[in-house]
Structure formats: structure tokens, C-alpha cells
mmCIF file of C-alpha atoms in Angstrom:
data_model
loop_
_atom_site.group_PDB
_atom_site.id
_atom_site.type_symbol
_atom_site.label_atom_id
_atom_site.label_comp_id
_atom_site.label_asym_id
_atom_site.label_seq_id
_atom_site.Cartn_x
_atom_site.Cartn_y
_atom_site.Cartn_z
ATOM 1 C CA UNK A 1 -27.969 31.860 -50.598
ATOM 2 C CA UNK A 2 -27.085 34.726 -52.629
ATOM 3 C CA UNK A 3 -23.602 33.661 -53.837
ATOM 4 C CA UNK A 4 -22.790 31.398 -56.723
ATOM 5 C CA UNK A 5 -21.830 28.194 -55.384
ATOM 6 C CA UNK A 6 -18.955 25.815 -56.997
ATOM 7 C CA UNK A 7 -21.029 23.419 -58.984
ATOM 8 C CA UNK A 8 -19.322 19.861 -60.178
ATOM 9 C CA UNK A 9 -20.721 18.943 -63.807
ATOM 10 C CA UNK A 10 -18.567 15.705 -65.422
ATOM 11 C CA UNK A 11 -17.581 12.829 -64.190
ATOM 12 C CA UNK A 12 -13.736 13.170 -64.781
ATOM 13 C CA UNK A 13 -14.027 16.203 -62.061
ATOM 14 C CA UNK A 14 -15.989 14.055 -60.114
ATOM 15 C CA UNK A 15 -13.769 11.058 -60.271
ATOM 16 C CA UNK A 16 -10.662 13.358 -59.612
ATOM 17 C CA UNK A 17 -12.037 14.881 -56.131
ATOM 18 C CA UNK A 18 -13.241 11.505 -55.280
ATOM 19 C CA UNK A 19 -9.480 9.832 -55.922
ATOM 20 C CA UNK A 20 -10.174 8.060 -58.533
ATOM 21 C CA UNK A 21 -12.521 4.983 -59.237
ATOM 22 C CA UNK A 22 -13.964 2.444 -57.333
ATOM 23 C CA UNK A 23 -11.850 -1.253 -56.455
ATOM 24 C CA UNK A 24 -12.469 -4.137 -58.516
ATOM 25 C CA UNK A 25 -13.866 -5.919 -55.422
ATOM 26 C CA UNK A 26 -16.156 -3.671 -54.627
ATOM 27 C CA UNK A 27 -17.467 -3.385 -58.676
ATOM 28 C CA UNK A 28 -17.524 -7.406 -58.230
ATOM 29 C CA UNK A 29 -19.695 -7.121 -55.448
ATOM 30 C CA UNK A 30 -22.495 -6.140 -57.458
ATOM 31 C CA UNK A 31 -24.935 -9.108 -58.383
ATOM 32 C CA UNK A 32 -28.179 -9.541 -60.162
ATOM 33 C CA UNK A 33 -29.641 -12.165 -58.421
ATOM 34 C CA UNK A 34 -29.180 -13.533 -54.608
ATOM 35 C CA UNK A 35 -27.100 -16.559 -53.067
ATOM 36 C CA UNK A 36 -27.644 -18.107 -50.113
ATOM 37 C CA UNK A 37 -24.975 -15.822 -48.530
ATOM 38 C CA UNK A 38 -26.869 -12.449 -49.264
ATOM 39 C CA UNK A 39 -30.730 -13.500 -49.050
ATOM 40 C CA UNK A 40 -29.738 -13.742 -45.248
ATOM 41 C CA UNK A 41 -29.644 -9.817 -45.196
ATOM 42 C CA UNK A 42 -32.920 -9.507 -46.197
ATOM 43 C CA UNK A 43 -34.145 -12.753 -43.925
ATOM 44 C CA UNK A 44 -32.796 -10.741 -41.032
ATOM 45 C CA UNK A 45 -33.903 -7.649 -41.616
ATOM 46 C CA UNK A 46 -36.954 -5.954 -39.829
ATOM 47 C CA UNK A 47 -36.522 -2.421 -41.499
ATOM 48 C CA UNK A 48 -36.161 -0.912 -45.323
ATOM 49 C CA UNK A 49 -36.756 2.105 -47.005
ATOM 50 C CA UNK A 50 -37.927 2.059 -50.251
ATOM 51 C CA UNK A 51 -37.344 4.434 -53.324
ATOM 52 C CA UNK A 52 -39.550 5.394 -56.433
ATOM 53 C CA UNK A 53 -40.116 7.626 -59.039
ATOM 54 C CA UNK A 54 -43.307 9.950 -59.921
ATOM 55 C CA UNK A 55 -44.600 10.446 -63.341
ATOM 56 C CA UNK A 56 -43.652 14.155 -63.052
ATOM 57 C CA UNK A 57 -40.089 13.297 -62.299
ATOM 58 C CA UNK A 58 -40.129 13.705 -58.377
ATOM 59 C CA UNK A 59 -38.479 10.764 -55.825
ATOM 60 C CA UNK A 60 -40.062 9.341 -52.892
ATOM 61 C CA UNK A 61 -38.609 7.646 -50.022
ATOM 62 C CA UNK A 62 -40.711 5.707 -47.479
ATOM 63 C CA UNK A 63 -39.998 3.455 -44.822
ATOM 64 C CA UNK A 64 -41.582 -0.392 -44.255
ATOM 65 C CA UNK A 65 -40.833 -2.263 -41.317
ATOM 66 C CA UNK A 66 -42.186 -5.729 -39.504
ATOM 67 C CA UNK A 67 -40.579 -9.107 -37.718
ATOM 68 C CA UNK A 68 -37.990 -10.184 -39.511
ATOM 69 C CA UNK A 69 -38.184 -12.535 -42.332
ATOM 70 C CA UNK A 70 -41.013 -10.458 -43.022
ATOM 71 C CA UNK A 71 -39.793 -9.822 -47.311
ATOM 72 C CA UNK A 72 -40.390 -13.011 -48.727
ATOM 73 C CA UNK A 73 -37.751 -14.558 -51.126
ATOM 74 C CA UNK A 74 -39.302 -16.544 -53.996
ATOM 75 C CA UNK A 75 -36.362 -17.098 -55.547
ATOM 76 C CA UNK A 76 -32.980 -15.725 -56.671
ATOM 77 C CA UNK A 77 -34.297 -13.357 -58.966
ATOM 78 C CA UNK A 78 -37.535 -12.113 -57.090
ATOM 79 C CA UNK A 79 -39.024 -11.224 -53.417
ATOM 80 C CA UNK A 80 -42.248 -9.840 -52.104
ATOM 81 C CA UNK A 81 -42.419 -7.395 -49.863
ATOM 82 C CA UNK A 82 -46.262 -7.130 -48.287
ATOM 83 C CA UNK A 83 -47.914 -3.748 -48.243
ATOM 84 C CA UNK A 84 -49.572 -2.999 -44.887
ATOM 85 C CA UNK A 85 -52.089 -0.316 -43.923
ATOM 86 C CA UNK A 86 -50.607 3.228 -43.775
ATOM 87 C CA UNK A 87 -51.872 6.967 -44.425
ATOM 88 C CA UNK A 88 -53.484 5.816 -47.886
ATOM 89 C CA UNK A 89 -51.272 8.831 -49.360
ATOM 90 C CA UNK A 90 -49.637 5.823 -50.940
ATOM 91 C CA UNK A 91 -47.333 7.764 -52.823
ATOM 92 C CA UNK A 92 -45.178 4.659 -53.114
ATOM 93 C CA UNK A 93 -47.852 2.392 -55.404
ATOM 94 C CA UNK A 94 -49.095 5.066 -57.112
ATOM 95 C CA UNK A 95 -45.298 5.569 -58.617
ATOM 96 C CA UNK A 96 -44.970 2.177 -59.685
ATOM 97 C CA UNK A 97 -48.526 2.448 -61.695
ATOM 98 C CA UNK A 98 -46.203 4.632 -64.072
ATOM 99 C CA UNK A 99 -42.863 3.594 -63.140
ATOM 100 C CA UNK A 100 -41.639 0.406 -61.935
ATOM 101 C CA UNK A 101 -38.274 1.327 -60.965
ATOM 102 C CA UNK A 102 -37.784 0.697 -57.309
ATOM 103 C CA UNK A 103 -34.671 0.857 -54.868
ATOM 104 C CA UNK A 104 -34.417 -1.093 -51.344
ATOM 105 C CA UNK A 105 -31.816 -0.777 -48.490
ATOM 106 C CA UNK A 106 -32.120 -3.170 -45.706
ATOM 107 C CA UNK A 107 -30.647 -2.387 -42.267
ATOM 108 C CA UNK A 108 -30.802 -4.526 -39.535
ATOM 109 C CA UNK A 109 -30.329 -3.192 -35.832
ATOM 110 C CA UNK A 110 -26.855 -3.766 -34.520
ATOM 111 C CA UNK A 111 -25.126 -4.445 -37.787
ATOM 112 C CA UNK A 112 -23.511 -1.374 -39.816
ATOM 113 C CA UNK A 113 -23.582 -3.712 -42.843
ATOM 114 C CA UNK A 114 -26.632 -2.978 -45.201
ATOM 115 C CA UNK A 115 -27.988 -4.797 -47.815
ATOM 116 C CA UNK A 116 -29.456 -2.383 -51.438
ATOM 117 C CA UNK A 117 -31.678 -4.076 -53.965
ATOM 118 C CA UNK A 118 -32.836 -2.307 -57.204
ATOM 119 C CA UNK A 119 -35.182 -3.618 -59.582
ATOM 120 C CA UNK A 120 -39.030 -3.539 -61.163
ATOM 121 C CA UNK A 121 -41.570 -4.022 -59.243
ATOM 122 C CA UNK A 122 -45.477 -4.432 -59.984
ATOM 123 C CA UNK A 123 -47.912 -4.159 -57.319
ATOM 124 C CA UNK A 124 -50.402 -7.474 -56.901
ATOM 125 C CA UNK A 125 -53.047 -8.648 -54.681
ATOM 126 C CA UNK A 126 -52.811 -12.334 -55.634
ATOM 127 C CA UNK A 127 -53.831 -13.797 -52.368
ATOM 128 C CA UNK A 128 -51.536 -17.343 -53.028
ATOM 129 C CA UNK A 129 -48.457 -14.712 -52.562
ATOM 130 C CA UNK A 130 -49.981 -12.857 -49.577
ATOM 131 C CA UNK A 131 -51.231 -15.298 -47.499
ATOM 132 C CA UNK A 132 -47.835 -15.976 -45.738
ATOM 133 C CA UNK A 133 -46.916 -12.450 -45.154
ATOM 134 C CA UNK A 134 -50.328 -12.245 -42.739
ATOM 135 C CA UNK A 135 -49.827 -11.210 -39.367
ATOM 136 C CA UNK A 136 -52.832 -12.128 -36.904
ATOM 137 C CA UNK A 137 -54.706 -13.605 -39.447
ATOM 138 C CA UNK A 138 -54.964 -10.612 -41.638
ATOM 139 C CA UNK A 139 -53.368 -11.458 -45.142
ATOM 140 C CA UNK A 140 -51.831 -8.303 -46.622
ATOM 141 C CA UNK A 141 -54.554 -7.066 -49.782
ATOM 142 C CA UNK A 142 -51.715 -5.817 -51.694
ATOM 143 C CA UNK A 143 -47.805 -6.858 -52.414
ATOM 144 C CA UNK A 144 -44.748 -5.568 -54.210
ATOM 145 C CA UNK A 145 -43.071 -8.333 -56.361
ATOM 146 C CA UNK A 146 -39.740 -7.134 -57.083
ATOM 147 C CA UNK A 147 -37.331 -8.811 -59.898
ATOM 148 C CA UNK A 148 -33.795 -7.946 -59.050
ATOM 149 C CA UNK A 149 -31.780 -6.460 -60.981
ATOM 150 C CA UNK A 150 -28.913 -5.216 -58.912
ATOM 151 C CA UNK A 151 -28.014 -6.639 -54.970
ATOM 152 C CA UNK A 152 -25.187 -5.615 -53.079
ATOM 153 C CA UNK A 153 -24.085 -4.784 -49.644
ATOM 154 C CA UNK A 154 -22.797 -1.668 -48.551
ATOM 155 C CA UNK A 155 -20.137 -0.580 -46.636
ATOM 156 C CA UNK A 156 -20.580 0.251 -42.847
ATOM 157 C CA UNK A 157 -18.817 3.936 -42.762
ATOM 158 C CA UNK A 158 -21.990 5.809 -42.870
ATOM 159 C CA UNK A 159 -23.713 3.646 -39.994
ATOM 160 C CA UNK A 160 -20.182 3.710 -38.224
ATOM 161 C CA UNK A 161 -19.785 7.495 -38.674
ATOM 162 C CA UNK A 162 -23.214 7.997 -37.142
ATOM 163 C CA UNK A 163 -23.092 5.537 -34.503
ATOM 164 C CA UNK A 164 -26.723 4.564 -35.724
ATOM 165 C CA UNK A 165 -26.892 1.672 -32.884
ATOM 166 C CA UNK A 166 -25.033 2.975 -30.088
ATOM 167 C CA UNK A 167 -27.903 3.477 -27.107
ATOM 168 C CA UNK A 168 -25.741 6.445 -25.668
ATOM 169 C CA UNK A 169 -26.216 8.207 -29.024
ATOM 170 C CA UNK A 170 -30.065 8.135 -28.745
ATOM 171 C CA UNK A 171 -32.539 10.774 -27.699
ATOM 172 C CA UNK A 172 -35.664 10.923 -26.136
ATOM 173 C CA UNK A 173 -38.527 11.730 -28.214
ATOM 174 C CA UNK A 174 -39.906 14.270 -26.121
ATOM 175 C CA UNK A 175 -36.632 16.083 -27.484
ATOM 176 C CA UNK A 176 -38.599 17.036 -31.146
ATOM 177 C CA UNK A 177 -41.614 18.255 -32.005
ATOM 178 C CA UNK A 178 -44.676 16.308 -31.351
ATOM 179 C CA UNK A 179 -46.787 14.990 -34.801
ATOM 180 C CA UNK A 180 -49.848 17.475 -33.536
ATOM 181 C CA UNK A 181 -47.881 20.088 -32.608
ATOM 182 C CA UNK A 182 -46.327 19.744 -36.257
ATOM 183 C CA UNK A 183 -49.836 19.784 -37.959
ATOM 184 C CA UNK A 184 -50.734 22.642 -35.617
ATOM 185 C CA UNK A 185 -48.050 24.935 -37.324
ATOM 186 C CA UNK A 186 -48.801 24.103 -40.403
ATOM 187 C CA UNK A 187 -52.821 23.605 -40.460
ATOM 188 C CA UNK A 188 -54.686 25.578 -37.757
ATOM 189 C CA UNK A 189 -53.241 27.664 -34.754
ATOM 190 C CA UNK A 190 -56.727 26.417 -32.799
ATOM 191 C CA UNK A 191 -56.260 22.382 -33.669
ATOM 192 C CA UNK A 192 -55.682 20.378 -30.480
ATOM 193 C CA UNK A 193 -52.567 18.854 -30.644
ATOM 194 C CA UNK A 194 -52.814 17.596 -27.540
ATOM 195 C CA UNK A 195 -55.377 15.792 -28.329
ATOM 196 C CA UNK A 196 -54.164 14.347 -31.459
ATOM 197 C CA UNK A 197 -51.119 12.943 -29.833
ATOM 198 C CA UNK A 198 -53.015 11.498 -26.923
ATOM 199 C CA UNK A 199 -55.577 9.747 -28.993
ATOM 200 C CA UNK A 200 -52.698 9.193 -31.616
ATOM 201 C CA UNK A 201 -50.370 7.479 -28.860
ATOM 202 C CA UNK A 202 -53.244 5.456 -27.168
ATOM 203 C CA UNK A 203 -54.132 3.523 -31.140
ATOM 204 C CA UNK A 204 -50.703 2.735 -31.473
ATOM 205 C CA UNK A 205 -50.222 1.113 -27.661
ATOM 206 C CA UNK A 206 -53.109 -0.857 -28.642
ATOM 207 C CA UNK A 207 -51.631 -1.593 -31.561
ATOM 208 C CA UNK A 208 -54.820 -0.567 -33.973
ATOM 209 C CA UNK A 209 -54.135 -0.099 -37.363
ATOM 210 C CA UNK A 210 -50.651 -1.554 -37.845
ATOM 211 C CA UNK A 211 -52.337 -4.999 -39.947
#
């Protein structure tokens, strides 16, 4: 992109494209604990994606899912969200070692509504905590314990704009790339995708690996 590109740098040019600031309700919205009204977002919810910070400055996003009810609230001011077996990349936990900033956003299928939570979180393997996020008998070895410092929900316009839930909007799978055929391009022109999407398919229908 060769051009010099418009750049916005204050806030009063921000605010003025924008229209102005937000509504009091919508400031008032914003709480540091939960009630018994909002901890139902997060009850219901069988999807988040979760947000940290690197030592070197760079942002990770990752995705955690289960039943719902599967965050635990402790209480107002803290929940646990179990850690479950993944690539062991773990980009996620190793953040927190150096930076325990953390951002949630629930969504729950069928409602536009979500639900954000940002706070500090540690990372524990106390087994008293763990052993009622298990799942077939396997007790989660590691937890985030998050104390809240900001809950809110947020608007529906971006799920409503996308039509997130809508069936008709959905596409088959076979419509993108395949994960071989993406580690193909960017590995080896000679590794067996095929393959690696077969066997890949066949541990997940079986379920292996997900506890």
C-alpha cells in the first residue's frame, strides 16, 4: 500500500467522527463484580475467547469452549475457567507467567447479547478448585482464576450485522482449506495432507484428546 493513508491520532478527532461520547447508561453498565443477573451469561455460555499479553508486547487471542456452566463462579469477584488439553503451544499461560492481564467475551449460540470480563488472572493446579470442572473423570491439571475487574454486556449490532446464528448464513466446511492442506503450503509440498486430515478427523469423532 504505497499511499499515505489518513491516520486518526487524539481522542477529540476520534470522539468527533464517532458523534460524540458514549450514554450514561451504557458507562453505568460497567461493573466490577457480578449479580445474580449477569453471572447467568457466563452460566449459559459454552464458548469464550480469551485475550492476553506477551512479555514482548504482542496480543493473543484463543478460543475455550465446553457444556455450559462449564466457568465456574466462586463468587462475585472471581471465576475459574479450567484449562483443557490443547496444542501445548500454550501461548495463553505462558502470557500470564509475565502478565496477568486477561480479557473474556462470552457468546452463547442464539443470543446476539455477549457478556466481556477483564481482570488478573494466575494460573493454578490446586486440585480442590479443579475437581468440579472434570469431565469423564478427568479433573483439569491446570485452571485460570480470574478476579474481575470490569463485567459488562455488549451490545448485539455486531452479532446482528453478521447474522452469526442464522443457519442460512452458514457454510460447509469443505468450502475452506483443509488443516493439512494448510500445513502442506506452508511446511512441505510432499506432506500428506490427506492423511493428516483423515487421521486428524477420525481422533476427534472418537473424541480423543478433548479431556
Amino acid at each position: 500500500m504505497p499511499r499515505t493513508i489518513n491516520r486518526i491520532t487524539s481522542e477529540t478527532q476520534l470522539r468527533e467522527l464517532l458523534g460524540g461520547r458514549p450514554a450514561e447508561q451504557v458507562v453505568a453498565k460497567l461493573a466490577d463484580r457480578l449479580n445474580d443477573l449477569t453471572r447467568r451469561f457466563i452460566d449459559a455460555s459454552p464458548f469464550l475467547c480469551v485475550a492476553t499479553a506477551s512479555p514482548d508486547g504482542g496480543l493473543d487471542v484463543s478460543p475455550r469452549g465446553d457444556p455450559a456452566g462449564f466457568v465456574q463462579v466462586l463468587d462475585e469477584r472471581t471465576i475459574l475457567l479450567p484449562d483443557r488439553p490443547g496444542n501445548r503451544i500454550a501461548d495463553t499461560l505462558t502470557n500470564l507467567l509475565t502478565d496477568d492481564r486477561i480479557a473474556l467475551l462470552f457468546l452463547i449460540p442464539g443470543v446476539n447479547d455477549t457478556f466481556r470480563v477483564n481482570g488478573r488472572a494466575i494460573i493454578t493446579d490446586e486440585r480442590e478448585l479443579l475437581e468440579p470442572c472434570a469431565v469423564g473423570g478427568k479433573v483439569p491439571r491446570l485452571g485460570l482464576l480470574v478476579t474481575i475487574e470490569e463485567a459488562y454486556t455488549q451490545c448485539p449490532k455486531a452479532l446482528i450485522r453478521s447474522e452469526l446464528w442464522n443457519p442460512e448464513r452458514h457454510i460447509e466446511r469443505s468450502a475452506l482449506p483443509s488443516s493439512g492442506a494448510i500445513l502442506r503450503s506452508l511446511t512441505d509440498p510432499e506432506f500428506d495432507a490427506e492423511g493428516y486430515d483423515r487421521d486428524r478427523a477420525a481422533r476427534y469423532a472418537r473424541r480423543e484428546g478433548l479431556y
